[in-house]
mmCIF file of C-alpha atoms and ligand atoms in Angstrom:
data_model
loop_
_atom_site.group_PDB
_atom_site.id
_atom_site.type_symbol
_atom_site.label_atom_id
_atom_site.label_comp_id
_atom_site.label_asym_id
_atom_site.label_seq_id
_atom_site.Cartn_x
_atom_site.Cartn_y
_atom_site.Cartn_z
ATOM 1 C CA UNK A 1 28.844 -3.413 -3.404
ATOM 2 C CA UNK A 2 27.336 -0.726 -5.658
ATOM 3 C CA UNK A 3 23.572 -0.655 -5.572
ATOM 4 C CA UNK A 4 21.740 -1.196 -8.836
ATOM 5 C CA UNK A 5 18.457 0.378 -9.922
ATOM 6 C CA UNK A 6 16.201 -0.702 -12.764
ATOM 7 C CA UNK A 7 15.207 2.280 -14.929
ATOM 8 C CA UNK A 8 13.214 1.865 -18.144
ATOM 9 C CA UNK A 9 14.715 -1.409 -19.288
ATOM 10 C CA UNK A 10 18.234 -0.960 -17.911
ATOM 11 C CA UNK A 11 20.015 -2.008 -14.732
ATOM 12 C CA UNK A 12 22.152 0.971 -13.734
ATOM 13 C CA UNK A 13 24.297 1.878 -10.700
ATOM 14 C CA UNK A 14 21.956 3.726 -8.350
ATOM 15 C CA UNK A 15 24.267 6.754 -8.258
ATOM 16 C CA UNK A 16 23.864 7.152 -12.037
ATOM 17 C CA UNK A 17 20.196 6.220 -12.327
ATOM 18 C CA UNK A 18 18.115 9.052 -13.797
ATOM 19 C CA UNK A 19 14.656 9.947 -15.014
ATOM 20 C CA UNK A 20 13.724 12.917 -17.203
ATOM 21 C CA UNK A 21 13.174 16.354 -15.590
ATOM 22 C CA UNK A 22 9.795 16.491 -17.338
ATOM 23 C CA UNK A 23 8.675 13.172 -15.958
ATOM 24 C CA UNK A 24 5.038 13.497 -14.943
ATOM 25 C CA UNK A 25 5.792 11.721 -11.681
ATOM 26 C CA UNK A 26 8.199 14.547 -10.809
ATOM 27 C CA UNK A 27 6.000 17.391 -12.067
ATOM 28 C CA UNK A 28 2.481 16.232 -11.172
ATOM 29 C CA UNK A 29 2.811 13.181 -8.896
ATOM 30 C CA UNK A 30 1.174 11.470 -11.885
ATOM 31 C CA UNK A 31 2.274 7.970 -10.991
ATOM 32 C CA UNK A 32 1.799 5.009 -8.711
ATOM 33 C CA UNK A 33 4.025 2.739 -6.665
ATOM 34 C CA UNK A 34 4.241 -0.529 -4.806
ATOM 35 C CA UNK A 35 6.478 -1.805 -2.066
ATOM 36 C CA UNK A 36 7.286 -5.397 -1.172
ATOM 37 C CA UNK A 37 9.217 -6.727 1.752
ATOM 38 C CA UNK A 38 11.943 -9.124 0.717
ATOM 39 C CA UNK A 39 12.206 -12.190 2.938
ATOM 40 C CA UNK A 40 14.916 -14.740 2.207
ATOM 41 C CA UNK A 41 15.528 -13.070 -1.175
ATOM 42 C CA UNK A 42 11.865 -13.404 -2.187
ATOM 43 C CA UNK A 43 8.944 -10.981 -2.445
ATOM 44 C CA UNK A 44 6.387 -11.148 0.366
ATOM 45 C CA UNK A 45 2.711 -10.962 -0.636
ATOM 46 C CA UNK A 46 3.968 -10.799 -4.239
ATOM 47 C CA UNK A 47 0.662 -11.354 -6.039
ATOM 48 C CA UNK A 48 -1.382 -9.069 -3.791
ATOM 49 C CA UNK A 49 0.861 -6.080 -4.466
ATOM 50 C CA UNK A 50 0.909 -6.847 -8.200
ATOM 51 C CA UNK A 51 -2.915 -7.001 -8.196
ATOM 52 C CA UNK A 52 -3.096 -3.625 -6.506
ATOM 53 C CA UNK A 53 -0.513 -2.125 -8.875
ATOM 54 C CA UNK A 54 -2.619 -3.187 -11.856
ATOM 55 C CA UNK A 55 -5.693 -1.677 -10.253
ATOM 56 C CA UNK A 56 -3.927 1.621 -9.459
ATOM 57 C CA UNK A 57 -2.672 1.873 -13.055
ATOM 58 C CA UNK A 58 -6.076 1.060 -14.462
ATOM 59 C CA UNK A 59 -7.889 3.602 -12.239
ATOM 60 C CA UNK A 60 -5.520 6.311 -13.509
ATOM 61 C CA UNK A 61 -5.518 5.016 -17.094
ATOM 62 C CA UNK A 62 -1.742 4.616 -17.103
ATOM 63 C CA UNK A 63 -0.677 1.932 -19.559
ATOM 64 C CA UNK A 64 0.732 -1.253 -18.043
ATOM 65 C CA UNK A 65 4.442 -1.000 -18.847
ATOM 66 C CA UNK A 66 4.895 -4.756 -19.359
ATOM 67 C CA UNK A 67 3.237 -8.064 -18.585
ATOM 68 C CA UNK A 68 2.833 -9.129 -15.005
ATOM 69 C CA UNK A 69 5.306 -11.978 -15.480
ATOM 70 C CA UNK A 70 7.882 -9.594 -16.979
ATOM 71 C CA UNK A 71 7.391 -7.151 -14.135
ATOM 72 C CA UNK A 72 7.847 -9.858 -11.525
ATOM 73 C CA UNK A 73 11.003 -10.838 -13.434
ATOM 74 C CA UNK A 74 12.327 -7.261 -13.206
ATOM 75 C CA UNK A 75 11.572 -7.061 -9.486
ATOM 76 C CA UNK A 76 13.304 -10.362 -8.764
ATOM 77 C CA UNK A 77 16.275 -9.491 -10.928
ATOM 78 C CA UNK A 78 16.657 -6.140 -9.134
ATOM 79 C CA UNK A 79 16.583 -7.966 -5.796
ATOM 80 C CA UNK A 80 19.109 -10.496 -7.096
ATOM 81 C CA UNK A 81 21.532 -7.915 -8.502
ATOM 82 C CA UNK A 82 21.489 -6.076 -5.185
ATOM 83 C CA UNK A 83 21.925 -9.342 -3.268
ATOM 84 C CA UNK A 84 19.090 -8.430 -0.946
ATOM 85 C CA UNK A 85 18.085 -11.305 1.345
ATOM 86 C CA UNK A 86 16.135 -9.268 3.894
ATOM 87 C CA UNK A 87 14.894 -5.863 2.823
ATOM 88 C CA UNK A 88 12.515 -4.298 0.368
ATOM 89 C CA UNK A 89 11.846 -3.505 -3.240
ATOM 90 C CA UNK A 90 10.131 -0.305 -4.365
ATOM 91 C CA UNK A 91 8.527 0.023 -7.780
ATOM 92 C CA UNK A 92 7.305 3.277 -9.303
ATOM 93 C CA UNK A 93 5.421 3.647 -12.578
ATOM 94 C CA UNK A 94 4.559 7.118 -13.874
ATOM 95 C CA UNK A 95 2.666 8.339 -16.916
ATOM 96 C CA UNK A 96 6.021 9.095 -18.516
ATOM 97 C CA UNK A 97 7.998 12.130 -19.631
ATOM 98 C CA UNK A 98 6.389 14.775 -21.870
ATOM 99 C CA UNK A 99 6.262 18.571 -22.299
ATOM 100 C CA UNK A 100 4.634 19.929 -19.166
ATOM 101 C CA UNK A 101 0.879 20.167 -19.725
ATOM 102 C CA UNK A 102 -1.943 19.075 -17.446
ATOM 103 C CA UNK A 103 -3.891 16.768 -19.807
ATOM 104 C CA UNK A 104 -2.590 13.270 -20.471
ATOM 105 C CA UNK A 105 0.311 13.262 -22.946
ATOM 106 C CA UNK A 106 -0.201 12.096 -26.542
ATOM 107 C CA UNK A 107 -0.331 8.356 -27.238
ATOM 108 C CA UNK A 108 3.110 6.839 -27.593
ATOM 109 C CA UNK A 109 4.555 8.375 -24.429
ATOM 110 C CA UNK A 110 5.791 5.349 -22.517
ATOM 111 C CA UNK A 111 5.347 4.980 -18.768
ATOM 112 C CA UNK A 112 8.496 5.452 -16.695
ATOM 113 C CA UNK A 113 9.410 2.386 -14.643
ATOM 114 C CA UNK A 114 11.867 2.442 -11.754
ATOM 115 C CA UNK A 115 12.693 -0.327 -9.280
ATOM 116 C CA UNK A 116 14.974 0.089 -6.270
ATOM 117 C CA UNK A 117 15.916 -2.705 -3.848
ATOM 118 C CA UNK A 118 17.319 -2.092 -0.416
ATOM 119 C CA UNK A 119 18.546 -4.313 2.421
ATOM 120 C CA UNK A 120 16.951 -3.813 5.852
ATOM 121 C CA UNK A 121 17.824 -4.763 9.378
ATOM 122 C CA UNK A 122 14.751 -6.717 10.400
ATOM 123 C CA UNK A 123 16.260 -7.548 13.790
ATOM 124 C CA UNK A 124 16.200 -3.892 14.863
ATOM 125 C CA UNK A 125 12.601 -3.669 13.583
ATOM 126 C CA UNK A 126 11.800 -6.761 15.591
ATOM 127 C CA UNK A 127 13.277 -5.173 18.722
ATOM 128 C CA UNK A 128 11.110 -2.093 18.156
ATOM 129 C CA UNK A 129 8.018 -4.255 17.709
ATOM 130 C CA UNK A 130 8.816 -6.095 20.965
ATOM 131 C CA UNK A 131 8.603 -2.772 22.798
ATOM 132 C CA UNK A 132 5.698 -1.370 20.828
ATOM 133 C CA UNK A 133 5.562 2.112 19.339
ATOM 134 C CA UNK A 134 3.741 5.397 19.847
ATOM 135 C CA UNK A 135 1.378 6.994 17.322
ATOM 136 C CA UNK A 136 0.249 10.601 17.048
ATOM 137 C CA UNK A 137 -3.226 11.463 15.767
ATOM 138 C CA UNK A 138 -3.433 13.966 12.920
ATOM 139 C CA UNK A 139 -6.302 15.274 10.798
ATOM 140 C CA UNK A 140 -6.760 13.346 7.552
ATOM 141 C CA UNK A 141 -6.363 16.083 4.911
ATOM 142 C CA UNK A 142 -5.845 13.814 1.872
ATOM 143 C CA UNK A 143 -7.727 13.714 -1.436
ATOM 144 C CA UNK A 144 -10.741 11.486 -2.104
ATOM 145 C CA UNK A 145 -8.995 8.573 -3.884
ATOM 146 C CA UNK A 146 -6.686 7.149 -1.253
ATOM 147 C CA UNK A 147 -7.567 3.681 -2.602
ATOM 148 C CA UNK A 148 -5.149 4.425 -5.475
ATOM 149 C CA UNK A 149 -1.526 4.053 -4.427
ATOM 150 C CA UNK A 150 -0.217 7.256 -5.994
ATOM 151 C CA UNK A 151 3.134 8.898 -5.351
ATOM 152 C CA UNK A 152 1.237 12.042 -4.252
ATOM 153 C CA UNK A 153 2.040 11.563 -0.567
ATOM 154 C CA UNK A 154 2.491 15.097 0.744
ATOM 155 C CA UNK A 155 -0.266 14.938 3.412
ATOM 156 C CA UNK A 156 1.088 11.559 4.524
ATOM 157 C CA UNK A 157 4.606 12.969 4.759
ATOM 158 C CA UNK A 158 3.503 15.986 6.799
ATOM 159 C CA UNK A 159 1.592 13.721 9.189
ATOM 160 C CA UNK A 160 4.528 11.314 9.529
ATOM 161 C CA UNK A 161 6.935 14.194 10.143
ATOM 162 C CA UNK A 162 4.639 15.638 12.832
ATOM 163 C CA UNK A 163 4.628 12.196 14.463
ATOM 164 C CA UNK A 164 8.414 11.895 14.361
ATOM 165 C CA UNK A 165 8.839 15.408 15.787
ATOM 166 C CA UNK A 166 6.520 14.403 18.637
ATOM 167 C CA UNK A 167 8.642 11.307 19.309
ATOM 168 C CA UNK A 168 6.042 8.950 17.811
ATOM 169 C CA UNK A 169 6.674 6.331 15.154
ATOM 170 C CA UNK A 170 3.540 6.746 13.049
ATOM 171 C CA UNK A 171 0.626 9.153 12.564
ATOM 172 C CA UNK A 172 -2.957 7.894 12.705
ATOM 173 C CA UNK A 173 -5.189 9.968 10.470
ATOM 174 C CA UNK A 174 -8.585 11.036 11.771
ATOM 175 C CA UNK A 175 -11.547 12.000 9.592
ATOM 176 C CA UNK A 176 -13.950 14.911 10.126
ATOM 177 C CA UNK A 177 -16.252 12.678 12.231
ATOM 178 C CA UNK A 178 -13.480 11.706 14.641
ATOM 179 C CA UNK A 179 -12.909 8.201 13.259
ATOM 180 C CA UNK A 180 -9.458 6.826 12.502
ATOM 181 C CA UNK A 181 -9.067 6.190 8.773
ATOM 182 C CA UNK A 182 -5.579 4.638 8.656
ATOM 183 C CA UNK A 183 -1.951 5.461 9.363
ATOM 184 C CA UNK A 184 0.185 7.745 7.205
ATOM 185 C CA UNK A 185 1.743 4.630 5.657
ATOM 186 C CA UNK A 186 -0.035 1.803 7.478
ATOM 187 C CA UNK A 187 -3.512 0.430 8.214
ATOM 188 C CA UNK A 188 -4.762 0.967 11.770
ATOM 189 C CA UNK A 189 -6.223 -1.775 13.973
ATOM 190 C CA UNK A 190 -7.478 -2.262 17.509
ATOM 191 C CA UNK A 191 -8.397 -5.300 19.596
ATOM 192 C CA UNK A 192 -11.609 -4.539 21.494
ATOM 193 C CA UNK A 193 -12.708 -5.702 24.955
ATOM 194 C CA UNK A 194 -14.213 -8.870 23.441
ATOM 195 C CA UNK A 195 -10.928 -9.713 21.696
ATOM 196 C CA UNK A 196 -12.289 -8.835 18.256
ATOM 197 C CA UNK A 197 -10.067 -7.198 15.669
ATOM 198 C CA UNK A 198 -11.329 -3.914 14.286
ATOM 199 C CA UNK A 199 -10.114 -1.953 11.299
ATOM 200 C CA UNK A 200 -11.634 0.567 8.903
ATOM 201 C CA UNK A 201 -13.817 -0.769 6.072
ATOM 202 C CA UNK A 202 -12.722 -0.553 2.435
ATOM 203 C CA UNK A 203 -15.694 1.658 1.598
ATOM 204 C CA UNK A 204 -13.814 4.395 3.444
ATOM 205 C CA UNK A 205 -11.193 6.577 1.792
ATOM 206 C CA UNK A 206 -8.211 4.376 2.647
ATOM 207 C CA UNK A 207 -5.598 2.240 0.931
ATOM 208 C CA UNK A 208 -6.557 -1.399 0.532
ATOM 209 C CA UNK A 209 -3.574 -2.700 2.423
ATOM 210 C CA UNK A 210 -2.155 -6.007 1.262
ATOM 211 C CA UNK A 211 -0.826 -6.836 4.723
ATOM 212 C CA UNK A 212 -4.328 -6.034 5.998
ATOM 213 C CA UNK A 213 -5.758 -8.518 3.507
ATOM 214 C CA UNK A 214 -3.307 -11.291 4.415
ATOM 215 C CA UNK A 215 -3.941 -10.675 8.102
ATOM 216 C CA UNK A 216 -7.690 -10.973 7.532
ATOM 217 C CA UNK A 217 -7.216 -14.386 5.927
ATOM 218 C CA UNK A 218 -4.994 -15.419 8.828
ATOM 219 C CA UNK A 219 -7.544 -14.184 11.391
ATOM 220 C CA UNK A 220 -10.305 -16.130 9.616
ATOM 221 C CA UNK A 221 -8.228 -19.319 9.843
ATOM 222 C CA UNK A 222 -7.722 -18.649 13.553
ATOM 223 C CA UNK A 223 -11.486 -18.132 13.851
ATOM 224 C CA UNK A 224 -10.984 -14.639 15.173
ATOM 225 C CA UNK A 225 -13.695 -12.093 14.541
ATOM 226 C CA UNK A 226 -12.709 -9.148 12.378
ATOM 227 C CA UNK A 227 -15.051 -6.170 12.302
ATOM 228 C CA UNK A 228 -14.558 -3.698 9.498
ATOM 229 C CA UNK A 229 -16.171 -0.878 11.412
ATOM 230 C CA UNK A 230 -14.823 2.586 12.102
ATOM 231 C CA UNK A 231 -13.411 3.339 15.556
ATOM 232 C CA UNK A 232 -12.882 6.694 17.201
ATOM 233 C CA UNK A 233 -9.655 7.918 18.752
ATOM 234 C CA UNK A 234 -11.288 7.494 22.195
ATOM 235 C CA UNK A 235 -12.153 3.868 21.381
ATOM 236 C CA UNK A 236 -8.597 3.236 20.245
ATOM 237 C CA UNK A 237 -7.250 4.790 23.433
ATOM 238 C CA UNK A 238 -9.348 2.471 25.583
ATOM 239 C CA UNK A 239 -8.792 -0.625 23.406
ATOM 240 C CA UNK A 240 -7.153 -3.740 24.810
ATOM 241 C CA UNK A 241 -4.498 -3.640 22.111
ATOM 242 C CA UNK A 242 -3.668 -1.590 19.041
ATOM 243 C CA UNK A 243 -1.362 -2.206 16.110
ATOM 244 C CA UNK A 244 -0.736 -1.229 12.515
ATOM 245 C CA UNK A 245 0.003 -3.207 9.377
ATOM 246 C CA UNK A 246 2.067 -2.505 6.276
ATOM 247 C CA UNK A 247 4.506 -4.298 4.014
ATOM 248 C CA UNK A 248 7.189 -2.088 5.572
ATOM 249 C CA UNK A 249 6.111 -2.688 9.185
ATOM 250 C CA UNK A 250 4.420 -6.132 9.087
ATOM 251 C CA UNK A 251 2.303 -6.043 12.243
ATOM 252 C CA UNK A 252 3.626 -3.465 14.687
ATOM 253 C CA UNK A 253 2.097 -3.144 18.165
ATOM 254 C CA UNK A 254 1.058 0.339 19.310
ATOM 255 C CA UNK A 255 1.469 1.083 23.021
ATOM 256 C CA UNK A 256 0.707 4.807 23.091
ATOM 257 C CA UNK A 257 -1.717 7.069 21.222
ATOM 258 C CA UNK A 258 -0.940 10.760 21.743
ATOM 259 C CA UNK A 259 -0.271 10.884 25.499
ATOM 260 C CA UNK A 260 -2.436 7.862 26.390
ATOM 261 C CA UNK A 261 -0.895 4.471 27.199
ATOM 262 C CA UNK A 262 -2.698 1.495 25.616
ATOM 263 C CA UNK A 263 -3.404 -1.482 27.883
ATOM 264 C CA UNK A 264 -0.472 -2.002 30.235
ATOM 265 C CA UNK A 265 1.938 -0.147 27.951
ATOM 266 C CA UNK A 266 3.379 -3.340 26.462
ATOM 267 C CA UNK A 267 2.532 -5.020 23.155
ATOM 268 C CA UNK A 268 -0.503 -7.233 23.627
ATOM 269 C CA UNK A 269 -0.444 -11.018 23.169
ATOM 270 C CA UNK A 270 -2.807 -10.959 20.175
ATOM 271 C CA UNK A 271 -0.695 -8.394 18.289
ATOM 272 C CA UNK A 272 2.504 -10.327 18.968
ATOM 273 C CA UNK A 273 0.983 -13.663 18.005
ATOM 274 C CA UNK A 274 -0.393 -12.255 14.758
ATOM 275 C CA UNK A 275 2.960 -10.657 13.998
ATOM 276 C CA UNK A 276 4.752 -13.946 14.386
ATOM 277 C CA UNK A 277 2.156 -15.882 12.362
ATOM 278 C CA UNK A 278 2.175 -13.254 9.620
ATOM 279 C CA UNK A 279 5.964 -13.580 9.328
ATOM 280 C CA UNK A 280 5.787 -17.354 9.047
ATOM 281 C CA UNK A 281 3.075 -17.125 6.405
ATOM 282 C CA UNK A 282 4.767 -14.356 4.411
ATOM 283 C CA UNK A 283 8.089 -16.180 4.391
ATOM 284 C CA UNK A 284 6.508 -19.438 3.291
ATOM 285 C CA UNK A 285 4.442 -17.838 0.499
ATOM 286 C CA UNK A 286 7.105 -15.406 -0.763
ATOM 287 C CA UNK A 287 7.881 -15.615 -4.491
HETATM 288 N N1 PMP B 301 -2.105 2.875 4.129
HETATM 289 C C1 PMP B 301 -1.254 3.694 3.505
HETATM 290 C C2 PMP B 301 -1.619 5.133 3.358
HETATM 291 C C3 PMP B 301 -0.022 3.209 3.029
HETATM 292 O O1 PMP B 301 0.834 4.030 2.398
HETATM 293 C C4 PMP B 301 0.313 1.842 3.238
HETATM 294 C C5 PMP B 301 1.636 1.288 2.783
HETATM 295 N N2 PMP B 301 1.909 1.473 1.483
HETATM 296 C C6 PMP B 301 -0.621 1.023 3.880
HETATM 297 C C7 PMP B 301 -1.819 1.568 4.318
HETATM 298 C C8 PMP B 301 -0.346 -0.441 4.094
HETATM 299 O O2 PMP B 301 -0.482 -1.145 2.895
HETATM 300 P P1 PMP B 301 0.343 -2.484 2.597
HETATM 301 O O3 PMP B 301 -0.033 -3.441 3.694
HETATM 302 O O4 PMP B 301 -0.167 -2.916 1.285
HETATM 303 O O5 PMP B 301 1.778 -2.120 2.620
#
C-alpha cells in the first residue's frame, strides 16, 4: 500500500510529497515538530504532545496553522489513510516558505505543515527492552532553548551517531558540571539505592518530555518518590537501575553506561514494571 503524507492541506503519496526549496525549516531549521506513538490506531499521550506543540510554536512566534481540533483531525486522518495500527505519527510545522532572509518573513506567509505516519514493529522493540540497552555519554553541546522542540537537531544527531558507532542505543548528554541533562532523543532516569526515581528538573535546559510527565503521574499513583534532581554520570553508573523515556521508546531499561554495567546487567524490576504500566495507561488513554 502506498504511504500517504499530509502536506499543507493535501493528502499526497509520500513519494510525491514536497515542500518548497526555500522553506525556512529546510534553510534555517526554523520549525518545530511533535511525535506520537500510535497504539491500536490511536495517538498515545495525544493532548500532552498537542500542548507542547502549541507552546513550541508560541515561544518561536510561529502562527498556529489551524485549530487544535483540526490538527488532531489531520493527524488521525493521516494515521487512518496509512492504516497504521501500531507505529507513529510525525508532525512538522515550519515558519513557511519565503525568500531567504534571516528575519521573520512578511505577514501572510503561511506555516508549512507536514504529517507522516509510519507502522512500527513494537514486538522487536519489546524484545530489545527485555534485554536492556547501552548508552554512551557525550558532551551536551546544544543551544540554550532545548525546552522548545525545534527541528534543529544536529547536536542530537551527532551524539546519537557516536552512540550507534560505539554499539550503544542512545547517547546521554552531560553538561559542563558533569550532570546528565537528558538523552539525545529521550529523557534520562535512574533508580537510586532507596528505590527513588530521579530525573533532571525542568529548570534545566532539557525537553519537557511528555512520556516523562505521564510517568510522573503514574509514579505518584504508585506512591513512588520522584526526585527532580540532577545526577552525575558516576551516580548513574552506580544506580540500582537506569532507563530512558520517549514517545518513540516508551520506557526503555538501560543496562550499560559507557563500559560500566548497571546493576546485574539486566533490566531492573522497577523499570520493567513502569514500562508495562505505561503501556497499559497509554493504550487506554489514546485518542
Ligand atoms: N528529550 C529529547 C531531546 C527528545 O528529542 C525527546 C523526544 N522527542 C525526549 C526528550 C522525550 O520526549 P517525549 O517523551 O515527549 O517523546
